[in-house]
Every structure is written in C-alpha cells, then in structure tokens.
Short mmCIF file of C-alpha atoms in Angstrom, two decimals:
data_model
loop_
_atom_site.label_atom_id
_atom_site.label_comp_id
_atom_site.label_asym_id
_atom_site.label_seq_id
_atom_site.Cartn_x
_atom_site.Cartn_y
_atom_site.Cartn_z
CA MET N 15 0.00 0.00 0.00
CA SER N 16 1.36 3.40 -0.94
CA SER N 17 1.43 6.49 1.23
CA ASP N 18 -1.49 7.80 -0.76
CA ASP N 19 -3.50 4.70 0.08
CA LEU N 20 -2.92 5.53 3.74
CA HIS N 21 -4.00 9.11 3.11
CA HIS N 22 -7.28 8.10 1.49
CA GLY N 23 -7.82 5.09 3.71
CA GLY N 24 -8.01 1.53 2.39
CA ILE N 25 -11.42 -0.11 2.33
CA ASP N 26 -11.87 -3.70 3.44
CA PHE N 27 -13.89 -6.10 1.36
CA HIS N 28 -17.57 -5.17 1.23
CA GLN N 29 -20.23 -7.50 -0.02
CA ALA N 30 -21.80 -6.85 -3.38
CA ALA N 31 -25.21 -7.63 -1.92
CA PRO N 32 -26.35 -3.97 -1.48
CA ALA N 33 -27.04 -4.00 -5.22
CA ALA N 34 -29.69 -6.64 -4.68
CA GLU N 35 -30.95 -5.11 -1.45
CA ALA N 36 -31.33 -1.67 -3.02
CA LEU N 37 -33.62 -3.16 -5.64
CA ASP N 38 -35.45 -5.41 -3.14
CA ARG N 39 -34.05 -8.54 -4.71
CA PRO N 40 -32.98 -11.64 -2.75
CA ARG N 41 -29.33 -11.90 -1.74
CA MET N 42 -27.16 -13.79 -4.21
CA SER N 43 -26.09 -17.24 -3.09
CA ASN N 44 -22.42 -16.51 -3.87
CA ASP N 45 -21.64 -12.95 -2.77
CA PHE N 46 -18.49 -11.30 -4.00
CA GLY N 47 -16.78 -8.45 -2.19
CA PHE N 48 -14.59 -5.57 -3.32
CA ARG N 49 -11.59 -3.78 -1.89
CA VAL N 50 -10.68 -0.30 -3.12
CA THR N 51 -7.26 1.35 -2.87
CA THR N 52 -5.92 4.51 -4.47
CA THR N 53 -2.56 5.71 -5.73
CA ARG N 54 -1.81 9.32 -6.61
CA PHE N 55 -1.04 9.85 -10.30
CA ASP N 56 1.52 12.66 -10.40
CA GLU N 57 5.03 13.20 -11.74
CA ASP N 58 6.42 10.92 -9.01
CA TYR N 59 4.05 8.06 -9.84
CA THR N 60 5.56 4.58 -10.09
CA PRO N 61 3.31 1.66 -11.07
CA SER N 62 2.74 -0.76 -8.20
CA THR N 63 3.57 -4.43 -8.53
CA THR N 64 -0.16 -5.23 -8.55
CA SER N 65 -1.14 -2.66 -11.18
CA ARG N 66 -1.95 -3.81 -14.69
CA VAL N 67 1.10 -3.08 -16.83
CA THR N 68 -1.16 -2.41 -19.81
CA THR N 69 -2.84 0.46 -17.97
CA ASN N 70 -2.26 3.50 -20.15
CA PHE N 71 -0.91 5.67 -17.37
CA ALA N 72 1.49 2.90 -16.29
CA ASN N 73 2.87 2.82 -19.83
CA LEU N 74 3.83 6.50 -19.48
CA ALA N 75 5.66 5.90 -16.20
CA ARG N 76 8.48 3.65 -17.43
CA GLY N 77 11.90 4.31 -18.87
CA GLU N 78 14.48 7.05 -18.41
CA GLY N 79 12.06 9.81 -19.41
CA ARG N 80 9.24 8.66 -17.15
CA GLN N 81 9.11 11.76 -14.95
CA GLN N 82 9.27 14.12 -17.91
CA ASN N 83 6.53 12.06 -19.60
CA LEU N 84 4.29 12.38 -16.56
CA ARG N 85 5.00 16.08 -16.07
CA ARG N 86 4.16 16.86 -19.69
CA ALA N 87 0.96 14.81 -19.60
CA LEU N 88 -0.22 16.52 -16.42
CA THR N 89 0.59 19.93 -17.88
CA MET N 90 -1.51 19.13 -20.95
CA ILE N 91 -4.42 18.17 -18.71
CA ARG N 92 -4.19 21.28 -16.53
CA ARG N 93 -3.93 23.67 -19.47
CA ARG N 94 -6.85 22.09 -21.27
CA PHE N 95 -8.99 22.26 -18.13
CA ASN N 96 -8.33 26.00 -17.74
CA ASP N 97 -8.94 26.53 -21.46
CA LEU N 98 -12.43 25.04 -21.17
CA ALA N 99 -13.18 26.56 -17.73
CA ASP N 100 -12.53 30.07 -18.99
CA TRP N 101 -15.19 31.99 -17.04
CA ASP N 102 -13.81 34.01 -14.09
CA ASN N 103 -10.40 32.74 -15.16
CA PRO N 104 -8.70 35.65 -16.97
CA SER N 105 -5.15 34.35 -16.66
CA GLY N 106 -6.07 30.77 -17.56
CA ASP N 107 -4.47 29.21 -14.50
CA ARG N 108 -7.14 29.22 -11.82
CA TYR N 109 -7.66 25.46 -11.57
CA GLY N 110 -5.49 22.45 -10.85
CA LEU N 111 -6.38 18.77 -10.97
CA GLU N 112 -5.40 15.90 -8.73
CA LEU N 113 -5.70 12.43 -10.26
CA ASP N 114 -5.90 9.18 -8.32
CA ILE N 115 -5.70 5.68 -9.75
CA VAL N 116 -8.51 3.62 -8.21
CA SER N 117 -7.65 -0.09 -8.02
CA VAL N 118 -10.42 -2.60 -7.27
CA GLU N 119 -9.80 -6.15 -6.10
CA LEU N 120 -12.45 -8.85 -6.14
CA GLY N 121 -12.79 -11.05 -3.06
CA PHE N 122 -14.65 -14.35 -3.13
CA THR N 123 -14.66 -17.84 -1.65
CA ALA N 124 -13.66 -20.84 -3.74
CA GLY N 125 -13.28 -24.29 -2.21
CA GLU N 126 -13.64 -22.90 1.32
CA VAL N 127 -10.64 -20.65 0.67
CA ASP N 128 -10.79 -16.87 0.31
CA ARG N 129 -9.43 -15.67 -3.02
CA GLU N 130 -8.55 -12.25 -4.38
CA PHE N 131 -8.09 -11.10 -7.94
CA PRO N 132 -7.37 -7.61 -9.38
CA LEU N 133 -10.57 -6.63 -11.14
CA LEU N 134 -10.25 -3.15 -12.65
CA GLU N 135 -8.63 0.26 -12.48
CA VAL N 136 -10.13 3.69 -13.19
CA LEU N 137 -9.14 7.31 -12.55
CA ASP N 138 -10.67 9.66 -10.01
CA VAL N 139 -10.48 13.44 -10.42
CA THR N 140 -10.35 16.20 -7.81
CA ILE N 141 -10.64 19.83 -8.96
CA VAL N 142 -8.67 22.38 -6.93
CA ASP N 143 -9.65 26.06 -7.14
CA GLY N 144 -6.46 28.09 -6.80
CA TRP N 145 -8.41 31.25 -5.96
CA THR N 146 -10.59 29.98 -3.13
CA GLY N 147 -8.79 26.80 -2.11
CA ALA N 148 -12.02 24.86 -2.61
CA ARG N 149 -11.72 21.20 -3.58
CA ARG N 150 -14.46 19.66 -5.70
CA HIS N 151 -14.86 15.99 -6.48
CA GLY N 152 -14.84 15.40 -10.20
CA ILE N 153 -16.01 12.25 -11.97
CA VAL N 154 -14.64 8.78 -11.29
CA GLY N 155 -14.08 6.48 -14.26
CA ASN N 156 -12.39 8.30 -17.14
CA ASN N 157 -9.76 5.70 -18.11
CA PHE N 158 -10.81 2.04 -17.75
CA SER N 159 -8.61 -1.03 -17.45
CA SER N 160 -9.67 -4.59 -16.69
CA TYR N 161 -7.96 -7.99 -16.59
CA VAL N 162 -11.19 -9.74 -17.52
CA ARG N 163 -11.65 -7.43 -20.50
CA ASP N 164 -8.11 -8.35 -21.60
CA TYR N 165 -9.17 -12.00 -21.41
CA ASP N 166 -12.36 -11.39 -23.37
CA PHE N 167 -10.81 -9.38 -26.21
CA SER N 168 -7.29 -10.83 -26.38
CA VAL N 169 -7.93 -14.51 -25.64
CA ARG N 170 -11.57 -15.49 -25.92
CA LEU N 171 -12.56 -13.45 -28.97
CA PRO N 172 -9.60 -14.56 -31.15
CA ALA N 173 -10.25 -18.18 -30.13
CA ALA N 174 -13.82 -17.92 -31.46
CA GLY N 175 -12.46 -17.43 -34.99
CA ARG N 176 -13.66 -15.31 -37.87
CA GLY N 177 -16.62 -15.52 -40.20
CA PRO N 178 -17.47 -13.80 -43.48
CA ALA N 179 -18.53 -10.62 -41.65
CA GLY N 180 -15.58 -10.51 -39.24
CA PRO N 181 -14.88 -11.94 -35.79
CA VAL N 182 -17.32 -14.50 -34.43
CA VAL N 183 -18.65 -13.04 -31.19
CA PRO N 184 -19.86 -15.60 -28.61
CA GLU N 185 -23.45 -14.99 -27.52
CA ASP N 186 -22.45 -14.49 -23.88
CA PHE N 187 -19.43 -12.36 -24.70
CA GLY N 188 -18.87 -9.83 -21.91
CA ASP N 189 -21.66 -11.17 -19.68
CA LEU N 190 -19.47 -12.04 -16.70
CA HIS N 191 -17.41 -8.85 -16.96
CA GLY N 192 -20.54 -6.74 -17.19
CA LYS N 193 -22.12 -8.33 -14.12
CA LEU N 194 -18.92 -7.96 -12.07
CA PHE N 195 -18.74 -4.28 -13.01
CA GLN N 196 -22.38 -3.63 -12.14
CA ALA N 197 -22.00 -5.48 -8.84
CA PHE N 198 -19.10 -3.19 -7.96
CA LEU N 199 -21.06 -0.04 -8.82
CA ASP N 200 -23.94 -1.21 -6.63
CA SER N 201 -21.70 -2.26 -3.73
CA ALA N 202 -21.09 -0.57 -0.40
CA ALA N 203 -17.41 -0.25 -1.36
CA TYR N 204 -18.38 2.02 -4.26
CA ALA N 205 -21.05 3.97 -2.37
CA GLU N 206 -18.69 4.78 0.51
CA ARG N 207 -16.11 6.28 -1.83
CA PHE N 208 -17.97 7.78 -4.78
CA PRO N 209 -21.21 9.80 -4.65
CA GLN N 210 -22.06 9.55 -8.37
CA PRO N 211 -21.99 6.93 -11.12
CA PRO N 212 -18.83 6.75 -13.25
CA VAL N 213 -18.23 8.12 -16.71
CA ILE N 214 -15.71 6.31 -18.89
CA CYS N 215 -14.24 8.26 -21.80
CA ILE N 216 -12.41 6.49 -24.64
CA SER N 217 -11.67 6.84 -28.33
CA VAL N 218 -14.31 6.47 -31.00
CA SER N 219 -14.20 3.29 -33.06
CA THR N 220 -12.20 3.15 -36.29
CA SER N 221 -14.76 0.69 -37.68
CA LYS N 222 -17.72 3.08 -37.57
CA THR N 223 -18.85 6.30 -39.25
CA TYR N 224 -20.05 9.23 -37.11
CA ARG N 225 -22.37 12.02 -38.21
CA ARG N 226 -22.54 15.47 -36.66
CA THR N 227 -25.90 16.52 -35.24
CA ASP N 228 -27.37 19.92 -34.41
CA ASN N 229 -27.21 19.18 -30.69
CA ARG N 230 -24.57 21.19 -28.86
CA HIS N 231 -23.72 21.16 -25.17
CA PRO N 232 -21.96 24.18 -23.62
CA VAL N 233 -19.13 22.00 -22.24
CA LEU N 234 -19.19 18.69 -24.11
CA GLY N 235 -19.54 20.44 -27.45
CA VAL N 236 -21.23 19.16 -30.59
CA GLU N 237 -22.79 15.72 -30.55
CA TYR N 238 -22.08 13.02 -33.12
CA GLN N 239 -24.09 9.85 -33.72
CA GLN N 240 -23.39 6.58 -35.49
CA ASP N 241 -25.69 4.25 -37.39
CA ASP N 242 -25.01 1.16 -35.30
CA HIS N 243 -23.07 0.20 -32.20
CA SER N 244 -19.52 -1.13 -32.20
CA LEU N 245 -18.46 -4.26 -30.35
CA THR N 246 -17.01 -2.01 -27.66
CA ASP N 247 -20.35 -0.19 -27.32
CA GLU N 248 -22.12 -3.52 -26.88
CA TYR N 249 -19.52 -4.65 -24.35
CA PHE N 250 -20.00 -1.51 -22.27
CA ALA N 251 -23.78 -1.91 -22.56
CA LYS N 252 -23.43 -5.20 -20.68
CA MET N 253 -21.70 -3.16 -17.97
CA GLY N 254 -24.91 -1.11 -17.70
CA LEU N 255 -23.47 1.90 -19.55
CA ARG N 256 -24.94 3.85 -22.46
CA VAL N 257 -22.84 5.85 -24.89
CA ARG N 258 -22.92 9.30 -26.48
CA TYR N 259 -20.29 10.98 -28.64
CA PHE N 260 -19.26 14.62 -28.25
CA MET N 261 -16.54 16.82 -29.71
CA PRO N 262 -15.68 19.65 -27.27
CA ARG N 263 -14.70 23.15 -28.30
CA GLY N 264 -11.15 23.17 -29.64
CA ALA N 265 -11.04 19.39 -30.14
CA VAL N 266 -10.53 17.69 -33.52
CA ALA N 267 -12.46 14.43 -32.96
CA PRO N 268 -15.40 13.27 -30.87
CA LEU N 269 -14.92 11.29 -27.67
CA ALA N 270 -17.01 8.26 -26.68
CA LEU N 271 -18.54 8.76 -23.22
CA TYR N 272 -20.07 5.78 -21.40
CA PHE N 273 -22.36 6.50 -18.47
CA ARG N 274 -25.29 5.57 -16.24
CA GLY N 275 -28.14 7.99 -15.73
CA ASP N 276 -28.18 11.38 -17.48
CA LEU N 277 -24.80 12.49 -18.78
CA LEU N 278 -25.88 16.05 -19.51
CA HIS N 279 -27.62 16.79 -16.21
CA ASP N 280 -26.10 14.59 -13.49
CA TYR N 281 -22.73 16.37 -13.45
CA THR N 282 -21.58 19.97 -13.13
CA ASP N 283 -19.73 21.78 -15.90
CA LEU N 284 -16.46 21.60 -13.95
CA GLN N 285 -16.88 17.86 -13.44
CA LEU N 286 -17.42 17.30 -17.16
CA ILE N 287 -14.42 19.49 -17.97
CA GLY N 288 -12.30 17.40 -15.62
CA THR N 289 -13.09 14.25 -17.58
CA ILE N 290 -12.71 15.91 -20.99
CA SER N 291 -9.36 17.54 -20.20
CA THR N 292 -7.95 14.36 -18.68
CA MET N 293 -9.02 11.92 -21.35
CA GLU N 294 -8.52 14.22 -24.34
CA ALA N 295 -4.89 14.65 -23.25
CA PHE N 296 -4.43 10.90 -22.91
CA GLN N 297 -6.02 10.28 -26.31
CA LYS N 298 -3.68 12.80 -27.93
CA ILE N 299 -0.84 10.69 -26.57
CA TYR N 300 -2.35 7.27 -27.30
CA ARG N 301 -4.02 7.97 -30.64
CA PRO N 302 -2.51 11.13 -32.14
CA GLU N 303 -3.70 10.13 -35.62
CA ILE N 304 -7.25 10.82 -34.43
CA TYR N 305 -7.03 13.25 -31.51
CA ASN N 306 -4.00 15.28 -32.54
CA ALA N 307 -4.90 15.47 -36.23
CA ASN N 308 -4.18 18.74 -38.00
CA ALA N 309 -7.77 19.01 -39.26
CA ALA N 310 -10.99 18.69 -37.28
CA ALA N 311 -13.53 15.95 -37.91
CA ALA N 312 -15.94 16.70 -40.75
CA SER N 313 -19.72 16.45 -40.45
CA VAL N 314 -19.44 12.82 -41.63
CA TYR N 315 -16.43 11.32 -39.89
CA ARG N 316 -14.63 7.98 -40.10
CA PRO N 317 -11.67 7.92 -37.69
CA SER N 318 -8.52 6.19 -38.89
CA LEU N 319 -5.19 5.22 -37.40
CA GLU N 320 -3.77 5.36 -40.92
CA GLU N 321 -4.06 9.16 -40.99
CA GLN N 322 -0.73 10.84 -41.78
CA ASP N 323 -1.65 14.49 -41.21
CA PHE N 324 -1.22 14.70 -37.45
CA SER N 325 1.20 15.99 -34.85
CA ARG N 326 2.93 13.82 -32.28
CA THR N 327 3.17 14.89 -28.68
CA LEU N 328 6.56 14.98 -26.94
CA ILE N 329 5.41 12.14 -24.67
CA ASP N 330 6.67 8.60 -25.23
CA TYR N 331 4.03 5.88 -25.39
CA ASP N 332 4.53 2.32 -26.64
CA ARG N 333 1.27 1.30 -28.29
CA ASP N 334 2.69 -1.99 -29.63
CA GLU N 335 3.92 -3.00 -26.19
CA ARG N 336 0.50 -2.35 -24.73
CA SER N 337 -1.12 -4.66 -27.29
CA ARG N 338 1.37 -7.44 -26.57
CA LEU N 339 0.92 -7.12 -22.84
CA ALA N 340 -2.87 -7.23 -23.19
CA VAL N 341 -2.53 -10.76 -24.60
CA THR N 342 -0.13 -11.73 -21.81
CA GLN N 343 -2.50 -10.46 -19.14
CA GLY N 344 -5.49 -12.04 -20.81
CA ARG N 345 -3.75 -15.40 -20.64
CA TYR N 346 -2.84 -14.74 -17.00
CA THR N 347 -6.52 -14.13 -16.27
CA GLU N 348 -7.48 -17.33 -18.04
CA GLU N 349 -4.93 -19.36 -16.05
CA HIS N 350 -5.38 -17.81 -12.61
CA PHE N 351 -9.01 -16.66 -12.59
CA MET N 352 -11.27 -18.05 -15.29
CA ASN N 353 -10.16 -21.68 -15.45
CA PRO N 354 -9.65 -22.48 -11.73
CA HIS N 355 -12.79 -20.65 -10.60
CA ARG N 356 -15.09 -21.21 -13.55
CA ASP N 357 -17.75 -23.07 -11.55
CA VAL N 358 -17.95 -20.35 -8.88
CA LEU N 359 -18.03 -17.58 -11.49
CA GLU N 360 -20.70 -19.26 -13.60
CA GLN N 361 -22.90 -19.92 -10.56
CA TRP N 362 -22.53 -16.33 -9.37
CA ALA N 363 -23.32 -14.96 -12.83
CA ALA N 364 -26.37 -17.23 -13.13
CA ASP N 365 -27.68 -15.92 -9.78
CA PHE N 366 -27.01 -12.29 -10.66
CA PRO N 367 -30.35 -10.63 -11.48
CA GLU N 368 -30.78 -9.04 -14.87
CA VAL N 369 -31.30 -5.33 -14.51
CA VAL N 370 -32.71 -3.04 -17.18
CA ARG N 371 -31.32 0.50 -16.67
#
C-alpha cells in the first residue's frame, strides 16, 4: 500500500449484496466483495507491482524519461482544463487537478478458501480552485482497465475465430465482466467512496462512421451519432453503460462517453471538464492520428489510425507494447481466474439478477 492509500484510507472487502438489497431482490447465493485502494497519479508516480502493466498511465511511467513524460501529460491536462473553464479565469491558471488511480480487487470464496483477484482500475479526479482553495470531487471512471476485458478481447474473442462478416462473437461475450462491473457499482465499497456513477471516456471506433448533429452542449460540445453500435459499445452496454459521442470546443475528434443515468444533467460543468481535459490529453498521446490530427472531424467522420496528417506529442508511449501485454495479461486471467474458478463464477453470474437500466 502506498502512502497515498494511507492518506485516502483503504477499504476492506464489502459485499456486493447492497445492489440486490437496493432493488429489493434476494441476496445472491455466492456474494463477492470488493476492496478499493488509491494511488496518486503525479510526476512521481511509479506503477505498483499489482497494477496492470497495460494500464495507459502505467505505460507512461516507465523508462528514463518517465518523470518528464508524466510532467508533460499533467501539464496538458491542466492547461486544457483551464482553457475550457474560462469563465472568471482571466489568466487561464485558476484550476489544478489531482488524479488518483482507483484499483479494485475482487474477493470471493472458492473451495472454502478466500481468493482475491485484481478486477479493474479507473481514474478519479479532484478539482482544486487556486483562488478559493475549494476542492471539488470530479467524476470517477475516465480511463478504464480490466484484466477480464483483456481475457475477453485478447484470448476469448480470437479463439472464437472469424466468419465472413468478421470476428465471431460468442453470444455471452462480456456477460461475466458486465455483471462484475455492475455489482461493484452497486456495492457498499463504491457507495462509501464515490457519490455519483462513473463516466468512462475512450476513443471512438475506427470501424464506424459518425455524423454530426445539431445538438450542442456548452461543455461537451457538438454531438455526433453513429448508425449502429460497435463491439465495444455492446460490451459496455453489458456493464450497464450507455454511450454518447461529443466533440468539445477546440477538439478535432469526438470522444465516446459511457455512463449511467443522465450524462448532460447529473454532473456539473467543472466535473465534465475534468473528464474531458484528462481523457482528451491521454487520447492525444495514445491515438494522435485521431485526436492530434491537424484538421478537425468533418460532419461525416470515419476515424482512422492510418491518418498521416497529425502531430505527435513529446510524450513517449509504446502502443505496440500495450497490445502485446494485453494478450499476456489475458492469458494470465485465463490461467489464474477463469479456469480455476469457472464453476464459482458461472454460478454467481447465473444468480445475478438481470437489470434493465
């Protein structure tokens, strides 16, 4: 546990049952619990031994230039936040952001023995007002990393083969992952730490076409829509999350935002800006062909990683390494989680009530 974990206070395993109790459903026969810890993401950040090495922010924190990488990324985030939060901010430096990596472990009983497995990691945002000293909680979620998702996309999906229309997607693809995620959101562990549902912000799909609409939000910007959902959209839907696509002022491509509830009304402008500034900066680093392109998305837009007219950031990021490690971690999940505990997982998933949100 890091010093920041001690600052925020570790949380012991809490049962996932409050999800059922809140909806007046019977308790599941095989309850899982969750433990939440946090690590500050700043220029001194070093990935822990238990953190997923494919996590995007962990990728930035390796090598000789790790501290410079982190400092530049955090500067990009802070400047973009102040650019979007420009009211009562004449010098463009009123606000600062503090980012925490939220790590979630799953606790369960298998064969009369308690087991733990790293489930997922997200980012939590705190907005600091340099004028007043006020600290406001932003939105949790933002970046999303998951061992089970690595297994689904890097091991299970390739094993299913390909058909004439592309990859063969198993009918229950993402079911277990989606139920584990929803159980965490409905758990006491989540409720004690986070007052609002998460928002996850990632890149748009390179396999889909997006069309600009007339809808415009004062912070999120202009909305785009697509004709049909991508496999990623469907995967997040099983996590209980809907998706909308917005291109903020000054951006060159829309972002995909996955959420529960009402994205446009459940969060303040500053909270939304916190997510936009954080994830837009990361996407400029991860996918500069799309998010650091030299021309903005047209009214009909098909994103492409083959685009040549873009600018690279001065931040090192190894996209090929991340893809290789995703396969490695997917196989680790298969060996240490899916295969040895398949009976427990399948029984728990079968008992988990279907919820229409």
